[in-house]
Amino acid sequence: MAASRFEPGQVAVVTGAARGIGLGIARRLANEGLTVALLDRDGAALAEAVASLRQKDARALGVTVDLTDSAAVNQAMAEVAATAGRIDHLVNNAGAVRDMRFLKMRDEDWDLVVDTNLRSQFLCCRAVLPGMIERGHGRIVNISSRAWLGGFGQANYSAAKGGVVSLTRSLAIEFAAKGVTVNAIAPGIVDTPLFRDFAPDVQSRLQASVPVKRIGTADDIANAVVFFLDPQASYVTGQTLYVCGGRSLSSPSV
Ligand SMILES: NC(=O)c1ccc[n+]([C@@H]2O[C@H](COP(=O)([O-])OP(=O)(O)OC[C@H]3O[C@@H](n4cnc5c(N)ncnc54)[C@H](O)[C@@H]3O)[C@@H](O)[C@H]2O)c1
């Protein structure tokens, strides 16, 4: 485990951490010496994820919660604070997609994507901010997507991820004087099971569309999270950092 850049005893919450990018972020933050609380609605995958972190001597706990449920989110954050003592860092990572042409989009396709990607971040921020304000310190990182720029068949996802950018900027302004920074990360294509499910020719086409000619990894995103959480980033707030191999420049829509 690397020498920690963080004060001893600090606690990070990572949402949607049972797998994928969230698990990669949780692993990295545990490696950085933080106590990590993993939140997810998939209890079985979450238990496995927490066990895999503990095997590496990480201080990790898991809370099974539907992050779109206001009362459940408040209860989950209270449980983390009671068990781990405090919440210093929040990484809002949980997300979902339901891509389809706009005129085929049903109410539930809109609501599920907006609730999972945006409402969950509102609920989690609101639940942890009072504790952060009380301590005069807090770090929030919201995971958006390069797709907030707009994407074919992604009106719901793109709107939700654009909302994440606006939420981030508004909270940054409102809580800057309280010692809390709020930033966002807009990943491009990241190597997840979803990507590996694409046919080989689709994978090659997507990879070719990335200026750096490779697909991103969960570690690429975790590195950016650590940058925002680092004590040295205290003068950075309200920003959205693209971690997409330059794809936001060359291919603004999908
Ligand atoms: N994978 C990519 O290429 C990519 C690109 C840009 C942005 N992103 C964003 O990164 C984040 C993580 O993506 P991923 O590919 O790892 O996703 P994923 O689908 O592999 O994992 C998402 C996790 O969130 C959990 N989750 C979903 N809805 C939930 C809810 N209501 N309550 C609790 N947990 C819930 C799931 O159980 C899952 O464990 C998302 O916000 C996604 O939009 C991903």
CSV table of C-alpha atoms and ligand atoms in Angstrom, one decimal:
chain,number,residue,atom,x,y,z
A,1,MET,CA,0.0,0.0,0.0
A,2,ALA,CA,1.4,3.4,-1.0
A,3,ALA,CA,2.1,6.1,1.6
A,4,SER,CA,-1.1,8.0,1.9
A,5,ARG,CA,-1.6,11.6,0.7
A,6,PHE,CA,-4.7,11.7,2.8
A,7,GLU,CA,-5.1,12.4,6.5
A,8,PRO,CA,-5.4,9.2,8.6
A,9,GLY,CA,-9.0,8.1,9.2
A,10,GLN,CA,-10.5,9.7,6.1
A,11,VAL,CA,-13.5,7.9,4.6
A,12,ALA,CA,-14.7,7.8,1.0
A,13,VAL,CA,-18.0,6.7,-0.4
A,14,VAL,CA,-18.1,5.3,-3.9
A,15,THR,CA,-21.5,4.6,-5.5
A,16,GLY,CA,-22.2,1.9,-8.0
A,17,ALA,CA,-19.0,0.2,-6.7
A,18,ALA,CA,-20.0,-3.5,-7.0
A,19,ARG,CA,-18.3,-3.7,-10.5
A,20,GLY,CA,-16.8,-1.8,-13.4
A,21,ILE,CA,-15.4,1.7,-13.0
A,22,GLY,CA,-16.8,2.1,-9.5
A,23,LEU,CA,-15.0,-1.0,-8.2
A,24,GLY,CA,-11.8,0.3,-9.9
A,25,ILE,CA,-12.2,3.6,-8.1
A,26,ALA,CA,-12.9,1.9,-4.8
A,27,ARG,CA,-9.9,-0.3,-5.1
A,28,ARG,CA,-7.6,2.7,-5.9
A,29,LEU,CA,-8.9,4.8,-3.0
A,30,ALA,CA,-8.4,1.8,-0.6
A,31,ASN,CA,-4.8,1.6,-2.0
A,32,GLU,CA,-4.4,5.2,-1.2
A,33,GLY,CA,-5.2,4.4,2.5
A,34,LEU,CA,-8.8,5.6,2.7
A,35,THR,CA,-11.5,3.7,4.3
A,36,VAL,CA,-13.9,3.0,1.5
A,37,ALA,CA,-17.7,2.5,1.7
A,38,LEU,CA,-19.1,0.8,-1.5
A,39,LEU,CA,-22.7,1.4,-2.2
A,40,ASP,CA,-24.7,-0.6,-4.8
A,41,ARG,CA,-28.1,-2.2,-5.2
A,42,ASP,CA,-26.6,-5.5,-6.3
A,43,GLY,CA,-26.1,-7.1,-2.9
A,44,ALA,CA,-24.4,-10.3,-4.2
A,45,ALA,CA,-21.8,-8.5,-6.4
A,46,LEU,CA,-21.3,-5.9,-3.7
A,47,ALA,CA,-20.4,-8.6,-1.1
A,48,GLU,CA,-17.9,-10.1,-3.5
A,49,ALA,CA,-16.4,-6.7,-4.2
A,50,VAL,CA,-16.0,-5.9,-0.5
A,51,ALA,CA,-14.5,-9.3,0.2
A,52,SER,CA,-12.0,-8.9,-2.6
A,53,LEU,CA,-10.9,-5.5,-1.2
A,54,ARG,CA,-10.6,-6.9,2.4
A,55,GLN,CA,-8.5,-9.7,1.1
A,56,LYS,CA,-5.9,-7.0,0.2
A,57,ASP,CA,-6.1,-5.6,3.7
A,58,ALA,CA,-8.3,-2.7,2.7
A,59,ARG,CA,-10.7,-1.1,5.1
A,60,ALA,CA,-13.9,-1.6,3.2
A,61,LEU,CA,-17.6,-1.8,3.9
A,62,GLY,CA,-20.6,-2.4,1.7
A,63,VAL,CA,-24.1,-1.0,1.9
A,64,THR,CA,-26.8,-2.4,-0.4
A,65,VAL,CA,-29.1,0.5,-1.4
A,66,ASP,CA,-31.2,1.7,-4.3
A,67,LEU,CA,-29.6,5.1,-4.9
A,68,THR,CA,-32.7,6.5,-6.5
A,69,ASP,CA,-34.7,6.1,-3.2
A,70,SER,CA,-34.4,9.2,-1.1
A,71,ALA,CA,-35.0,7.7,2.4
A,72,ALA,CA,-32.8,4.7,1.6
A,73,VAL,CA,-29.9,7.0,0.6
A,74,ASN,CA,-30.2,9.0,3.8
A,75,GLN,CA,-30.2,5.7,5.8
A,76,ALA,CA,-27.2,4.3,3.9
A,77,MET,CA,-25.1,7.5,4.4
A,78,ALA,CA,-26.1,7.5,8.1
A,79,GLU,CA,-25.0,3.9,8.3
A,80,VAL,CA,-21.6,4.7,6.7
A,81,ALA,CA,-21.1,7.6,9.0
A,82,ALA,CA,-22.0,5.6,12.1
A,83,THR,CA,-19.8,2.6,11.1
A,84,ALA,CA,-16.8,4.5,9.7
A,85,GLY,CA,-17.1,7.7,11.8
A,86,ARG,CA,-17.3,10.3,9.0
A,87,ILE,CA,-17.6,10.9,5.2
A,88,ASP,CA,-14.9,13.0,3.7
A,89,HIS,CA,-15.1,12.1,0.1
A,90,LEU,CA,-18.1,11.2,-2.2
A,91,VAL,CA,-17.7,9.7,-5.6
A,92,ASN,CA,-21.1,9.6,-7.4
A,93,ASN,CA,-20.4,6.9,-10.0
A,94,ALA,CA,-23.6,4.8,-10.3
A,95,GLY,CA,-25.1,5.0,-13.7
A,96,ALA,CA,-27.3,3.2,-16.3
A,97,VAL,CA,-28.0,3.4,-20.0
A,98,ARG,CA,-31.1,2.6,-22.0
A,99,ASP,CA,-30.1,3.8,-25.5
A,100,MET,CA,-32.8,4.0,-28.2
A,101,ARG,CA,-34.2,6.3,-30.8
A,102,PHE,CA,-36.0,9.3,-29.2
A,103,LEU,CA,-39.5,8.6,-30.7
A,104,LYS,CA,-39.4,5.1,-29.3
A,105,MET,CA,-38.4,6.3,-25.8
A,106,ARG,CA,-41.0,5.4,-23.1
A,107,ASP,CA,-41.5,7.4,-19.9
A,108,GLU,CA,-39.8,4.6,-18.0
A,109,ASP,CA,-36.8,4.7,-20.3
A,110,TRP,CA,-36.4,8.3,-19.5
A,111,ASP,CA,-37.0,8.1,-15.8
A,112,LEU,CA,-34.7,5.1,-15.1
A,113,VAL,CA,-31.8,6.8,-16.8
A,114,VAL,CA,-32.3,10.3,-15.4
A,115,ASP,CA,-33.0,8.9,-11.9
A,116,THR,CA,-30.0,6.6,-11.9
A,117,ASN,CA,-27.5,9.0,-13.3
A,118,LEU,CA,-28.8,12.4,-11.9
A,119,ARG,CA,-31.3,12.0,-9.1
A,120,SER,CA,-29.0,9.6,-7.3
A,121,GLN,CA,-26.2,12.3,-7.3
A,122,PHE,CA,-28.6,14.9,-6.0
A,123,LEU,CA,-29.7,12.6,-3.1
A,124,CYS,CA,-26.2,11.5,-2.2
A,125,CYS,CA,-24.8,15.0,-2.2
A,126,ARG,CA,-27.7,16.3,-0.1
A,127,ALA,CA,-27.1,13.4,2.4
A,128,VAL,CA,-23.4,13.9,2.9
A,129,LEU,CA,-23.0,17.7,2.7
A,130,PRO,CA,-24.1,18.6,6.2
A,131,GLY,CA,-21.3,16.5,7.7
A,132,MET,CA,-18.8,17.9,5.3
A,133,ILE,CA,-19.9,21.5,6.1
A,134,GLU,CA,-19.6,20.7,9.9
A,135,ARG,CA,-16.0,19.6,9.5
A,136,GLY,CA,-15.2,22.4,7.0
A,137,HIS,CA,-13.9,20.0,4.5
A,138,GLY,CA,-15.3,17.7,1.8
A,139,ARG,CA,-14.6,16.5,-1.7
A,140,ILE,CA,-17.3,15.4,-4.2
A,141,VAL,CA,-16.6,13.9,-7.6
A,142,ASN,CA,-19.5,13.3,-9.9
A,143,ILE,CA,-19.1,10.9,-12.9
A,144,SER,CA,-20.6,12.4,-16.0
A,145,SER,CA,-19.8,11.2,-19.5
A,146,ARG,CA,-18.4,12.5,-22.7
A,147,ALA,CA,-21.9,11.7,-24.0
A,148,TRP,CA,-23.2,14.8,-22.3
A,149,LEU,CA,-22.1,16.6,-25.4
A,150,GLY,CA,-25.0,14.7,-27.2
A,151,GLY,CA,-25.3,11.3,-28.7
A,152,PHE,CA,-27.5,9.6,-31.3
A,153,GLY,CA,-30.1,7.5,-29.4
A,154,GLN,CA,-28.9,8.8,-26.1
A,155,ALA,CA,-31.3,11.7,-25.4
A,156,ASN,CA,-32.0,10.4,-21.9
A,157,TYR,CA,-28.4,9.5,-21.0
A,158,SER,CA,-27.0,12.7,-22.5
A,159,ALA,CA,-29.5,14.9,-20.8
A,160,ALA,CA,-28.8,13.2,-17.4
A,161,LYS,CA,-25.1,13.5,-17.8
A,162,GLY,CA,-25.4,17.2,-18.9
A,163,GLY,CA,-27.5,17.6,-15.7
A,164,VAL,CA,-24.5,16.2,-13.8
A,165,VAL,CA,-22.2,18.9,-15.2
A,166,SER,CA,-24.7,21.6,-14.2
A,167,LEU,CA,-25.3,20.1,-10.7
A,168,THR,CA,-21.6,20.0,-10.2
A,169,ARG,CA,-21.1,23.7,-11.2
A,170,SER,CA,-24.0,24.8,-9.0
A,171,LEU,CA,-22.9,22.9,-5.9
A,172,ALA,CA,-19.3,24.1,-6.4
A,173,ILE,CA,-20.5,27.7,-6.2
A,174,GLU,CA,-22.9,27.1,-3.3
A,175,PHE,CA,-20.4,25.2,-1.1
A,176,ALA,CA,-17.0,26.6,-2.1
A,177,ALA,CA,-16.8,28.8,1.0
A,178,LYS,CA,-17.6,25.8,3.2
A,179,GLY,CA,-14.4,24.0,2.3
A,180,VAL,CA,-16.1,21.6,-0.1
A,181,THR,CA,-15.0,21.1,-3.7
A,182,VAL,CA,-17.3,19.6,-6.3
A,183,ASN,CA,-15.9,18.4,-9.7
A,184,ALA,CA,-17.0,16.1,-12.5
A,185,ILE,CA,-15.3,13.6,-14.7
A,186,ALA,CA,-16.5,12.9,-18.3
A,187,PRO,CA,-15.1,9.5,-19.3
A,188,GLY,CA,-15.0,8.4,-22.9
A,189,ILE,CA,-15.1,4.7,-23.9
A,190,VAL,CA,-14.0,2.6,-21.0
A,191,ASP,CA,-13.1,-1.1,-21.0
A,192,THR,CA,-16.0,-2.7,-19.2
A,193,PRO,CA,-18.0,-5.9,-19.8
A,194,LEU,CA,-20.4,-3.9,-22.0
A,195,PHE,CA,-17.6,-2.9,-24.3
A,196,ARG,CA,-16.2,-6.5,-24.5
A,197,ASP,CA,-19.7,-7.6,-25.5
A,198,PHE,CA,-19.5,-5.6,-28.7
A,199,ALA,CA,-18.6,-7.6,-31.9
A,200,PRO,CA,-14.8,-7.4,-32.6
A,201,ASP,CA,-15.4,-5.1,-35.6
A,202,VAL,CA,-17.4,-2.7,-33.5
A,203,GLN,CA,-14.7,-2.7,-30.8
A,204,SER,CA,-12.1,-1.9,-33.5
A,205,ARG,CA,-14.2,0.9,-35.0
A,206,LEU,CA,-14.7,2.4,-31.6
A,207,GLN,CA,-11.0,2.1,-30.7
A,208,ALA,CA,-10.1,3.8,-34.0
A,209,SER,CA,-12.3,6.7,-33.1
A,210,VAL,CA,-10.2,7.5,-30.1
A,211,PRO,CA,-7.3,9.9,-30.9
A,212,VAL,CA,-4.9,8.1,-28.5
A,213,LYS,CA,-5.9,4.8,-30.2
A,214,ARG,CA,-6.8,2.9,-27.1
A,215,ILE,CA,-9.8,2.2,-24.9
A,216,GLY,CA,-9.8,3.7,-21.4
A,217,THR,CA,-9.5,1.7,-18.2
A,218,ALA,CA,-11.1,2.0,-14.8
A,219,ASP,CA,-7.6,3.0,-13.6
A,220,ASP,CA,-7.6,6.0,-16.0
A,221,ILE,CA,-10.8,7.2,-14.3
A,222,ALA,CA,-9.6,6.4,-10.8
A,223,ASN,CA,-6.4,8.5,-11.5
A,224,ALA,CA,-8.6,11.5,-12.2
A,225,VAL,CA,-10.7,10.9,-9.1
A,226,VAL,CA,-7.5,10.8,-7.0
A,227,PHE,CA,-6.4,14.1,-8.5
A,228,PHE,CA,-9.7,15.8,-7.4
A,229,LEU,CA,-9.6,14.3,-3.9
A,230,ASP,CA,-6.0,15.2,-3.3
A,231,PRO,CA,-5.4,17.9,-0.7
A,232,GLN,CA,-3.3,19.7,-3.4
A,233,ALA,CA,-6.5,20.2,-5.5
A,234,SER,CA,-8.2,22.5,-3.0
A,235,TYR,CA,-8.2,25.4,-5.6
A,236,VAL,CA,-10.0,23.3,-8.2
A,237,THR,CA,-13.8,23.3,-8.1
A,238,GLY,CA,-16.7,23.2,-10.5
A,239,GLN,CA,-14.7,21.7,-13.3
A,240,THR,CA,-15.4,18.8,-15.7
A,241,LEU,CA,-12.4,16.8,-16.7
A,242,TYR,CA,-12.6,14.8,-19.9
A,243,VAL,CA,-10.9,11.5,-19.5
A,244,CYS,CA,-11.5,10.2,-23.0
A,245,GLY,CA,-8.3,9.9,-25.0
A,246,GLY,CA,-9.1,13.2,-26.8
A,247,ARG,CA,-12.4,11.9,-28.2
A,248,SER,CA,-14.3,15.0,-27.0
A,249,LEU,CA,-12.2,17.0,-29.5
A,250,SER,CA,-12.4,14.9,-32.6
A,251,SER,CA,-15.9,13.4,-32.3
A,252,PRO,CA,-18.2,15.6,-30.2
A,253,SER,CA,-21.2,13.3,-30.8
A,254,VAL,CA,-21.3,9.5,-30.7
B,1,LIG,N1,-18.2,2.3,-19.3
B,1,LIG,C1,-18.1,3.4,-20.0
B,1,LIG,O1,-17.5,3.3,-21.2
B,1,LIG,C2,-18.5,4.8,-19.5
B,1,LIG,C3,-18.3,5.9,-20.3
B,1,LIG,C4,-18.6,7.1,-19.8
B,1,LIG,C5,-19.2,7.2,-18.6
B,1,LIG,N2,-19.5,6.1,-17.8
B,1,LIG,C6,-20.1,6.3,-16.5
B,1,LIG,O2,-19.3,5.7,-15.5
B,1,LIG,C7,-20.1,5.2,-14.5
B,1,LIG,C8,-19.8,3.7,-14.3
B,1,LIG,O3,-20.0,3.0,-15.5
B,1,LIG,P1,-19.7,1.4,-15.6
B,1,LIG,O4,-19.5,1.1,-17.1
B,1,LIG,O5,-18.8,1.0,-14.6
B,1,LIG,O6,-21.2,0.9,-15.2
B,1,LIG,P2,-21.7,-0.5,-14.8
B,1,LIG,O7,-23.1,-0.7,-15.4
B,1,LIG,O8,-20.7,-1.6,-15.0
B,1,LIG,O9,-21.8,-0.4,-13.2
B,1,LIG,C9,-22.8,0.5,-12.6
B,1,LIG,C10,-23.0,0.0,-11.2
B,1,LIG,O10,-24.1,0.9,-10.7
B,1,LIG,C11,-25.0,0.1,-10.0
B,1,LIG,N3,-26.3,0.7,-10.0
B,1,LIG,C12,-27.1,1.1,-11.1
B,1,LIG,N4,-28.2,1.6,-10.7
B,1,LIG,C13,-28.2,1.6,-9.3
B,1,LIG,C14,-29.1,2.1,-8.3
B,1,LIG,N5,-30.3,2.6,-8.6
B,1,LIG,N6,-28.8,2.0,-7.0
B,1,LIG,C15,-27.6,1.4,-6.7
B,1,LIG,N7,-26.7,1.0,-7.6
B,1,LIG,C16,-27.0,1.1,-8.9
B,1,LIG,C17,-25.0,-1.2,-10.7
B,1,LIG,O11,-25.5,-2.3,-9.9
B,1,LIG,C18,-23.5,-1.4,-11.1
B,1,LIG,O12,-22.8,-2.1,-10.1
B,1,LIG,C19,-21.5,5.4,-14.9
B,1,LIG,O13,-22.0,6.6,-14.3
B,1,LIG,C20,-21.4,5.6,-16.4
B,1,LIG,O14,-22.5,6.3,-16.9
B,1,LIG,C21,-19.1,4.9,-18.3
